[in-house]
PDB file of C-alpha atoms and ligand atoms in Angstrom:
ATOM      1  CA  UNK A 815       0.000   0.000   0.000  1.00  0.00           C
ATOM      2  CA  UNK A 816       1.403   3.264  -0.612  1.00  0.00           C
ATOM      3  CA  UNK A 817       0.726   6.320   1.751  1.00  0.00           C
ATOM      4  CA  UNK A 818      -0.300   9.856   0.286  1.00  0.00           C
ATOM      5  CA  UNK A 819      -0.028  13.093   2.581  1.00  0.00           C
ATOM      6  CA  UNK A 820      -3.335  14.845   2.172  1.00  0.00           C
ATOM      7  CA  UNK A 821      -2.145  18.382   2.689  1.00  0.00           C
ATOM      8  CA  UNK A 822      -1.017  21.378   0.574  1.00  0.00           C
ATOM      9  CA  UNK A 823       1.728  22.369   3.270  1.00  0.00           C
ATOM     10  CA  UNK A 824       4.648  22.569   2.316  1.00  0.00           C
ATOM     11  CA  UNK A 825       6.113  22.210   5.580  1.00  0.00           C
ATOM     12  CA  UNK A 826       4.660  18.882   6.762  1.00  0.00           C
ATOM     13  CA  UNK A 827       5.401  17.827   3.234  1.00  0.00           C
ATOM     14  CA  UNK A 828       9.031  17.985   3.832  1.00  0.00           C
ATOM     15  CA  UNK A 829       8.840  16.622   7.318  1.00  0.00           C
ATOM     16  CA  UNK A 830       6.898  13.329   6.370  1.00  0.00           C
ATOM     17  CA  UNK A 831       9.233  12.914   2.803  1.00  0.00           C
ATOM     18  CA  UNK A 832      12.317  12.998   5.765  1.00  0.00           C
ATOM     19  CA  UNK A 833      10.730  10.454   7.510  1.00  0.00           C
ATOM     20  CA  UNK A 834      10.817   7.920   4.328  1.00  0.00           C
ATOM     21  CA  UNK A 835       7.037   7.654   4.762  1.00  0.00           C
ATOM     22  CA  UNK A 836       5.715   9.156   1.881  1.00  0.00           C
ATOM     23  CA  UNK A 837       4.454   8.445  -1.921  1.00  0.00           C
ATOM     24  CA  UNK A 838       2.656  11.183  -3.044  1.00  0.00           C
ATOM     25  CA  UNK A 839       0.859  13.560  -2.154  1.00  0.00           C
ATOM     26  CA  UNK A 840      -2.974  15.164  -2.345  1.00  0.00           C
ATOM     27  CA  UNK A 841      -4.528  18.356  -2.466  1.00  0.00           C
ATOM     28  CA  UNK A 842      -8.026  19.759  -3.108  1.00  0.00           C
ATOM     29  CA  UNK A 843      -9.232  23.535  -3.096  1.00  0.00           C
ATOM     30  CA  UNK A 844      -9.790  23.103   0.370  1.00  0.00           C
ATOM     31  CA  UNK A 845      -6.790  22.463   1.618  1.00  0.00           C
ATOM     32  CA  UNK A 846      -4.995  25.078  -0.730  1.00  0.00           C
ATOM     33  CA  UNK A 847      -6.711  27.690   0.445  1.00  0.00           C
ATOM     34  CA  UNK A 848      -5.558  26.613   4.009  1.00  0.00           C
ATOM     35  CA  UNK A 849      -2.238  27.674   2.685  1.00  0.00           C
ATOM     36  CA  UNK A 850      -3.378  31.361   2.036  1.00  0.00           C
ATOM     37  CA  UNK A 851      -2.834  33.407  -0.552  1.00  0.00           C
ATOM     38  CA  UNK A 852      -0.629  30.782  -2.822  1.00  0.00           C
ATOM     39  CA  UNK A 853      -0.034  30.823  -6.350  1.00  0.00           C
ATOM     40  CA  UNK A 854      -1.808  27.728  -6.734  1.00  0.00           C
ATOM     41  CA  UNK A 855       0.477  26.481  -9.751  1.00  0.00           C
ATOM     42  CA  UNK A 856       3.663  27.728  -8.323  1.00  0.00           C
ATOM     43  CA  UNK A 857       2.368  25.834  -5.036  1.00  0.00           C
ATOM     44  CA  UNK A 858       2.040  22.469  -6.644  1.00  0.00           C
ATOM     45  CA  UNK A 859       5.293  22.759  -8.302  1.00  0.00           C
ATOM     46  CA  UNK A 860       7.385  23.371  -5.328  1.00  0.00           C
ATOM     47  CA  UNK A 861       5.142  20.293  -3.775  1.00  0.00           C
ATOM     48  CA  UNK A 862       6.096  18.131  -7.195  1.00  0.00           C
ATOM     49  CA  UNK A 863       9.545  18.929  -6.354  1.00  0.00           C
ATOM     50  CA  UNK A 864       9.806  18.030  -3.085  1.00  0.00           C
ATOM     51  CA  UNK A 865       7.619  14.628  -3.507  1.00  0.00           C
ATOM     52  CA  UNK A 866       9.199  13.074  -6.154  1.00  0.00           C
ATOM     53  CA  UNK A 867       5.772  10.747  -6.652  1.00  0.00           C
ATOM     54  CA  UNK A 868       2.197  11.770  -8.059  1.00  0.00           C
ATOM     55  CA  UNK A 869       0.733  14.870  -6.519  1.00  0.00           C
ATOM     56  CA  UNK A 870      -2.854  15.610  -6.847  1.00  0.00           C
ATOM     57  CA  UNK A 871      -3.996  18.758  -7.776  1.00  0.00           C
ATOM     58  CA  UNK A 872      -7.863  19.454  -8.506  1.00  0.00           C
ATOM     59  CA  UNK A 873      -9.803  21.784 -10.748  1.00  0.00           C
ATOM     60  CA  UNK A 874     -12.668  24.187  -9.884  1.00  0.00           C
ATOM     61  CA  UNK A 875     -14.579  24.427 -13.438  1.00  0.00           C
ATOM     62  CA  UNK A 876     -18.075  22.558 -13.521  1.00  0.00           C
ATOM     63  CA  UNK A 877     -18.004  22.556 -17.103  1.00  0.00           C
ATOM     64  CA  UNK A 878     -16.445  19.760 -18.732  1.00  0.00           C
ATOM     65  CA  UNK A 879     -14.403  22.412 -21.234  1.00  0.00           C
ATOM     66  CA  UNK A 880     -13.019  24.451 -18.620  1.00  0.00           C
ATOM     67  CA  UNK A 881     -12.001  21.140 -17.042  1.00  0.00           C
ATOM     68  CA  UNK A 882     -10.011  19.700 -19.509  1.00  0.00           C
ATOM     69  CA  UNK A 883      -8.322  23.813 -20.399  1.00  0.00           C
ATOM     70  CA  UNK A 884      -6.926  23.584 -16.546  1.00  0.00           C
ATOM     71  CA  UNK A 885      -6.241  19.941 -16.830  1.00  0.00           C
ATOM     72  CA  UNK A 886      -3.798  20.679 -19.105  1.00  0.00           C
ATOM     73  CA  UNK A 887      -2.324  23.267 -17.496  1.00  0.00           C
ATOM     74  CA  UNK A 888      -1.772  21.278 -14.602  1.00  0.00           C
ATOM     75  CA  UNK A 889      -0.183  18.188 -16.477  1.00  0.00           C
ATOM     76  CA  UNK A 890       2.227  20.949 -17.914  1.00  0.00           C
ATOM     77  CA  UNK A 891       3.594  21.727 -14.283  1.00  0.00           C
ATOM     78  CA  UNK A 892       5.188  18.802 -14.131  1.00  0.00           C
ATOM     79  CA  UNK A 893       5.011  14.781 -15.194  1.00  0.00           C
ATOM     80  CA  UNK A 894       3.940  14.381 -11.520  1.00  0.00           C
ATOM     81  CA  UNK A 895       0.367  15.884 -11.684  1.00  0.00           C
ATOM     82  CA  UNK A 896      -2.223  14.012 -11.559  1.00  0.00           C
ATOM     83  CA  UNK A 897      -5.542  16.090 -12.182  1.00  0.00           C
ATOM     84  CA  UNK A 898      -8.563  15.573  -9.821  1.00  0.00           C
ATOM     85  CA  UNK A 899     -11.754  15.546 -11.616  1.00  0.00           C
ATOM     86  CA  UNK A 900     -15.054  15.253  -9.648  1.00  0.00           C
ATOM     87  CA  UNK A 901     -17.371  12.492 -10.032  1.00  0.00           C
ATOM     88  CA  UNK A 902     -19.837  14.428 -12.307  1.00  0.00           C
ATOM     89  CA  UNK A 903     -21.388  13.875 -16.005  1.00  0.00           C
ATOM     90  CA  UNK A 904     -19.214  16.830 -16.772  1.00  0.00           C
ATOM     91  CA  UNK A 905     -16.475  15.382 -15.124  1.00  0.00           C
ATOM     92  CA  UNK A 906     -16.799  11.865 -16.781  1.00  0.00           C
ATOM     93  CA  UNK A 907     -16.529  13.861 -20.251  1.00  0.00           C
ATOM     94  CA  UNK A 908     -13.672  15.510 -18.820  1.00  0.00           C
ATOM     95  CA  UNK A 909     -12.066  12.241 -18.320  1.00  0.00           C
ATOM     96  CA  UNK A 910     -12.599  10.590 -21.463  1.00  0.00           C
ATOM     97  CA  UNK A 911     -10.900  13.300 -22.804  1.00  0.00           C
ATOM     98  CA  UNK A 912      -7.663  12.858 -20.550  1.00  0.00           C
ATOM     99  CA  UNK A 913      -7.335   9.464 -20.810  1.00  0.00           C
ATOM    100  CA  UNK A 914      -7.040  10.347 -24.741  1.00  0.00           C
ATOM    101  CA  UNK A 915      -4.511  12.682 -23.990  1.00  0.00           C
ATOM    102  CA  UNK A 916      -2.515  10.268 -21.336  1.00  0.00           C
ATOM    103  CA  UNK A 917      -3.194  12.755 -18.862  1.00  0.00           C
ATOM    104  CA  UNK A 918      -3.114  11.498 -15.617  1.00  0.00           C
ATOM    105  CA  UNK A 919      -6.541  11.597 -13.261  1.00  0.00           C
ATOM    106  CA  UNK A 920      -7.919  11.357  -9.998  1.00  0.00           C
ATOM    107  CA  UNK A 921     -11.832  10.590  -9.932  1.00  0.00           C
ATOM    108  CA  UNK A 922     -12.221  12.515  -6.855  1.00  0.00           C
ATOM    109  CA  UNK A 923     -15.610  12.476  -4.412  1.00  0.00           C
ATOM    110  CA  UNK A 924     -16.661   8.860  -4.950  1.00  0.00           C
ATOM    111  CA  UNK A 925     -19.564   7.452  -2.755  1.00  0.00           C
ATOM    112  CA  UNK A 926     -20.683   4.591  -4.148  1.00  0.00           C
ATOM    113  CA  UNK A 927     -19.597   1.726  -6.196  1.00  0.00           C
ATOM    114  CA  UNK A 928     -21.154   2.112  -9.784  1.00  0.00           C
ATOM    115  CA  UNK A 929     -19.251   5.792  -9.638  1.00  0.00           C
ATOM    116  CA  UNK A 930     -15.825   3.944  -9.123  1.00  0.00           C
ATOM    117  CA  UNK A 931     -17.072   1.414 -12.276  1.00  0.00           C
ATOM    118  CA  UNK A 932     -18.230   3.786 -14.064  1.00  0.00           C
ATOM    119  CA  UNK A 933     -14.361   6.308 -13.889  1.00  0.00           C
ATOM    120  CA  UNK A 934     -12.620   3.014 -14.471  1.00  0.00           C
ATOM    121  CA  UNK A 935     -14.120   2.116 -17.124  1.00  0.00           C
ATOM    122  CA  UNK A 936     -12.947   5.373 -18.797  1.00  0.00           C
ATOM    123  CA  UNK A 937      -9.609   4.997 -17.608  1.00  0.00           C
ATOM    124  CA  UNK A 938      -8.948   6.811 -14.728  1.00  0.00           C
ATOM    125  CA  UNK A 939      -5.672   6.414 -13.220  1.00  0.00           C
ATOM    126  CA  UNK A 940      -6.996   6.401  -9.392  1.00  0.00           C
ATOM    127  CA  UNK A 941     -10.621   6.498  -7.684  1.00  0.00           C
ATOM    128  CA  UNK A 942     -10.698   7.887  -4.246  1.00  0.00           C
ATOM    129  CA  UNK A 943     -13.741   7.170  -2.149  1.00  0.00           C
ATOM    130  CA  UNK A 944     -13.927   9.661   0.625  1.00  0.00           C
ATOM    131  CA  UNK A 945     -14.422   6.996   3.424  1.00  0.00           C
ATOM    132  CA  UNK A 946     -14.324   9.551   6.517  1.00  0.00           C
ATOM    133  CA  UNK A 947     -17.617  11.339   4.720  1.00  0.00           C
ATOM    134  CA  UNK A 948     -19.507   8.289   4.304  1.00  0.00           C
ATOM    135  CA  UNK A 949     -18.822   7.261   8.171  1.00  0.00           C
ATOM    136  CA  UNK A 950     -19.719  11.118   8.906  1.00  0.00           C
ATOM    137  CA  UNK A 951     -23.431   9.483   7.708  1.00  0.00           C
ATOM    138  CA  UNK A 952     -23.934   6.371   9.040  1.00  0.00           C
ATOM    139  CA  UNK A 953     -22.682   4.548   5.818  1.00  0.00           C
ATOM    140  CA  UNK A 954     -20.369   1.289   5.933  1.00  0.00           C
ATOM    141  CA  UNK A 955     -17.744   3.505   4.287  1.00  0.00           C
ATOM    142  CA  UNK A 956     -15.570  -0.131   4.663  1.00  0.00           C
ATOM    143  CA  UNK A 957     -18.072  -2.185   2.610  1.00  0.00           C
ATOM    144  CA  UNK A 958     -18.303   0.474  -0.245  1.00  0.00           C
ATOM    145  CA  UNK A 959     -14.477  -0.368  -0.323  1.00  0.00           C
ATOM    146  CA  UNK A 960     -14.558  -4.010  -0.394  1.00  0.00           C
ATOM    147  CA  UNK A 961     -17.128  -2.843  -3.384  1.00  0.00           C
ATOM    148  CA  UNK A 962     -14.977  -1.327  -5.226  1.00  0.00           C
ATOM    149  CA  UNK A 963     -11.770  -3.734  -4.860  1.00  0.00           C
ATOM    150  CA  UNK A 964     -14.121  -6.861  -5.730  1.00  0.00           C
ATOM    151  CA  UNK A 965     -15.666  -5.194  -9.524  1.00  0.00           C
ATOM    152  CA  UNK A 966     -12.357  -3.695  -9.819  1.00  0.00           C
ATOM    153  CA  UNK A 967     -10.610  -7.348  -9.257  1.00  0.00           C
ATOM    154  CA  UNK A 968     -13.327  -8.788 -11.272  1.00  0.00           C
ATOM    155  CA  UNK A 969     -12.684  -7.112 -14.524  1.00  0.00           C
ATOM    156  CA  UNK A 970      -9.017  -6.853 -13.862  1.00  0.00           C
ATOM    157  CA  UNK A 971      -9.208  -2.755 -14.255  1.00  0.00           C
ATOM    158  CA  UNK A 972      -5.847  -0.831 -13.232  1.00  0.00           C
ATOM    159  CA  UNK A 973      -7.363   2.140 -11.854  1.00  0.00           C
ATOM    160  CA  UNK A 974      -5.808   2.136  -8.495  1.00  0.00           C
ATOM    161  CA  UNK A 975      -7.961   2.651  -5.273  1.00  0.00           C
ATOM    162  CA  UNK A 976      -7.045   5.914  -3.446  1.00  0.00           C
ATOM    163  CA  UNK A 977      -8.905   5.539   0.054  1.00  0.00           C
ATOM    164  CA  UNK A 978      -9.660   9.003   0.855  1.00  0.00           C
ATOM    165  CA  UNK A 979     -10.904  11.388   3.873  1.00  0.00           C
ATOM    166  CA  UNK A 980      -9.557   8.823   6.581  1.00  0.00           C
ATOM    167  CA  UNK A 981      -9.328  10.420  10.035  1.00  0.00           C
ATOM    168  CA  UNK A 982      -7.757   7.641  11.952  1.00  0.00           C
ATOM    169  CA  UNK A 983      -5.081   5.288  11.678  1.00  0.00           C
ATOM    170  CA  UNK A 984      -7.867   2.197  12.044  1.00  0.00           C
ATOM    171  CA  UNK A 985      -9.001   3.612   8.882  1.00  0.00           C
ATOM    172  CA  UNK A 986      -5.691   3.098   7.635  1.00  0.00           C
ATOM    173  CA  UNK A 987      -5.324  -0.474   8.867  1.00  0.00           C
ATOM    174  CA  UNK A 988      -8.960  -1.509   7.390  1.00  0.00           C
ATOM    175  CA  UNK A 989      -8.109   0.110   4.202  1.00  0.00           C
ATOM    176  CA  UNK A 990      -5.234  -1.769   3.802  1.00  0.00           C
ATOM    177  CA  UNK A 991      -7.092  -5.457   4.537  1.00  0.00           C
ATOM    178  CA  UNK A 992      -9.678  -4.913   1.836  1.00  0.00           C
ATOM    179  CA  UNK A 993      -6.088  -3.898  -0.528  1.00  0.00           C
ATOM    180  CA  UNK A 994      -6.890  -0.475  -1.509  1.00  0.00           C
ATOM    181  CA  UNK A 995      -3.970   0.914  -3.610  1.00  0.00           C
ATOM    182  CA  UNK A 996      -3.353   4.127  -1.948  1.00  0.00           C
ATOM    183  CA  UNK A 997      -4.414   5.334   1.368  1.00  0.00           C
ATOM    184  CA  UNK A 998      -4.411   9.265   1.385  1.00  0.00           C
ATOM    185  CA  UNK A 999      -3.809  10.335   4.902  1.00  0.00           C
ATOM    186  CA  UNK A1000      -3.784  13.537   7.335  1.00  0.00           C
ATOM    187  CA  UNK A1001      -0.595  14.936   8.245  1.00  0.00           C
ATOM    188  CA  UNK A1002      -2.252  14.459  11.991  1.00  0.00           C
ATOM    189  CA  UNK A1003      -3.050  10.957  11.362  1.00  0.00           C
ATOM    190  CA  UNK A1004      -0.114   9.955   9.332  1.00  0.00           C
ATOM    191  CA  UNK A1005       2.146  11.232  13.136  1.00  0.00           C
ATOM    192  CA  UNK A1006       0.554   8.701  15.031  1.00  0.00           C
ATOM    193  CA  UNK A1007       0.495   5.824  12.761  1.00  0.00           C
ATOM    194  CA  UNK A1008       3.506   4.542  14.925  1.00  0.00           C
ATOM    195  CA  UNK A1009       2.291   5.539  17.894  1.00  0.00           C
ATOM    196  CA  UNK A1010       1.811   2.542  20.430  1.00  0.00           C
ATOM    197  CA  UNK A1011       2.184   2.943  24.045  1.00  0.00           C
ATOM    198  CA  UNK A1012       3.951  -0.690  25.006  1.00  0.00           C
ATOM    199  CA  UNK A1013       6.656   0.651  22.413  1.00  0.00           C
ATOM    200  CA  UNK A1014       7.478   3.961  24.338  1.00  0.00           C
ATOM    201  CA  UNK A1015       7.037   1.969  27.250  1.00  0.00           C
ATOM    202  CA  UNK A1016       9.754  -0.994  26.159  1.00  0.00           C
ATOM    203  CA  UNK A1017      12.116   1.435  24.979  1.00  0.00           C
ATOM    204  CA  UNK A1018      12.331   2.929  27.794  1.00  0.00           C
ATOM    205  CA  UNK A1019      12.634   0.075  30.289  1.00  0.00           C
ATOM    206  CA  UNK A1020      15.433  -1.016  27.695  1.00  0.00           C
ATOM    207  CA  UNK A1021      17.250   2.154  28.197  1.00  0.00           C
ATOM    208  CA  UNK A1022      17.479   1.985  31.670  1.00  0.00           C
ATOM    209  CA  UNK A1023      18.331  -1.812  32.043  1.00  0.00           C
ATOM    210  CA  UNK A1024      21.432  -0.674  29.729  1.00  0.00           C
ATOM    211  CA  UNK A1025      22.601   2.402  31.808  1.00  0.00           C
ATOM    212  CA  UNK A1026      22.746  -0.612  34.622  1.00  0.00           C
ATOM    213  CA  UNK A1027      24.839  -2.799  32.856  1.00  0.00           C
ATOM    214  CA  UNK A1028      27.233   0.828  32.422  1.00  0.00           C
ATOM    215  CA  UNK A1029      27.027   1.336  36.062  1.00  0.00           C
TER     216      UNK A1029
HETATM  217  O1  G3P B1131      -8.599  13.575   0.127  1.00  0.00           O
HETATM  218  C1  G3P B1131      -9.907  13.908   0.494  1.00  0.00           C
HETATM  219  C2  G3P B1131      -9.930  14.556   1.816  1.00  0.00           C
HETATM  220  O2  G3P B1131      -9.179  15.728   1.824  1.00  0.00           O
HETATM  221  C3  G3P B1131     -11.288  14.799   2.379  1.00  0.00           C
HETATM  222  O3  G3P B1131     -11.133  14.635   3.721  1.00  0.00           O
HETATM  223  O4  G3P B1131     -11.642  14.914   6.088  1.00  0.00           O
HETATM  224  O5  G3P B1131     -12.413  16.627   4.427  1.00  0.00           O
HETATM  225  O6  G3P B1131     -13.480  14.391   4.509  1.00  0.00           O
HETATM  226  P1  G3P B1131     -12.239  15.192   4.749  1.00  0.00           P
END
């Protein structure tokens, strides 16, 4: 499974790329405008740079023309864009028209199965069904996953499965059971996915058992 940052700071970026932990990386319009006032292209290249791996960046037209114009101004940042598309008619015709192009795409609020059929189908390079959203209303977001990994097994498509909007690292560890491809996480999440008390707990007792063998 690989592990996506789901941030546009540039900052925690760097820290979790240090750490070895890191893939890729996604952002929506949300998160950039956490950032401020960015230049949003400048923003993703500097993010592309530091990455090394597929970054997602997303675009705000509803129609499927204005789409595919900032698609492929985003694919021209750098060969590590991957355009987010939402899961729209407009956005399906968007999508056609990438996959054409060998643009790469992210199929991006995804709720139910037949939506992730329907964007792999057309070729999309990942799906990401926001899983946190679909917990927020009393959906199994977890079966909707398994969903999606059985058709996609079935027919054998290569869209990969970005798990999206996860807000705990159990999210992380059921995601990753049912095999989803990707799992995009929080920068507060993705800290405490080593987290385990009995750990700090051993090291410590290991630490001091060695300062008596010094003594
Ligand atoms: O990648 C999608 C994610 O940013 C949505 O997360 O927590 O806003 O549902 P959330």
């Amino acid at each position: 499974m690989q592990f996506f940052i789901d941030t546009a700071n540039l900052e925690e970026i760097r820290k979790f790329k240090g750490l070895g932990l890191l893939d890729g990386v996604t952002t929506n319009p949300s998160l950039m405008s956490k950032e401020g006032k960015v230049d949003f292209h400048a923003h993703i290249r500097q993010i592309c740079d530091i990455v090394q791996g597929p970054v997602s960046a997303e675009v705000v037209s509803t129609d499927s023309e204005g789409m595919l114009t900032e698609a492929r101004t985003l694919a021209r940042l750098s060969p590590h864009v991957v355009v987010k598309l939402p899961t729209i008619q407009e956005g399906i015709k968007a999508l056609a028209q990438c996959t054409k192009e060998g643009i790469k795409t992210n199929m991006t609020l995804v709720f139910q199965p037949l939506q992730a059929l329907i964007v792999a189908k057309i070729g999309a390079t990942y799906v990401s069904p926001f899983l946190g959203r679909l917990d927020d209303i009393g959906q199994d977001s977890m079966e909707v996953l398994q969903t999606i990994r059985e058709i996609y097994d079935n027919y054998d498509f290569r869209t990969k499965i970005l798990a999206a909007s996860l807000r705990h690292p159990l999210h992380v560890v059921q995601a990753a059971r049912i095999g989803a491809d990707v799992a995009t996480i929080p920068p507060s999440t993705l800290a405490r996915l080593l987290d385990h008390p009995l750990t700090d707990i051993g090291l410590e007792r290991f630490l001091a058992d060695w300062k008596k063998i010094k003594a």
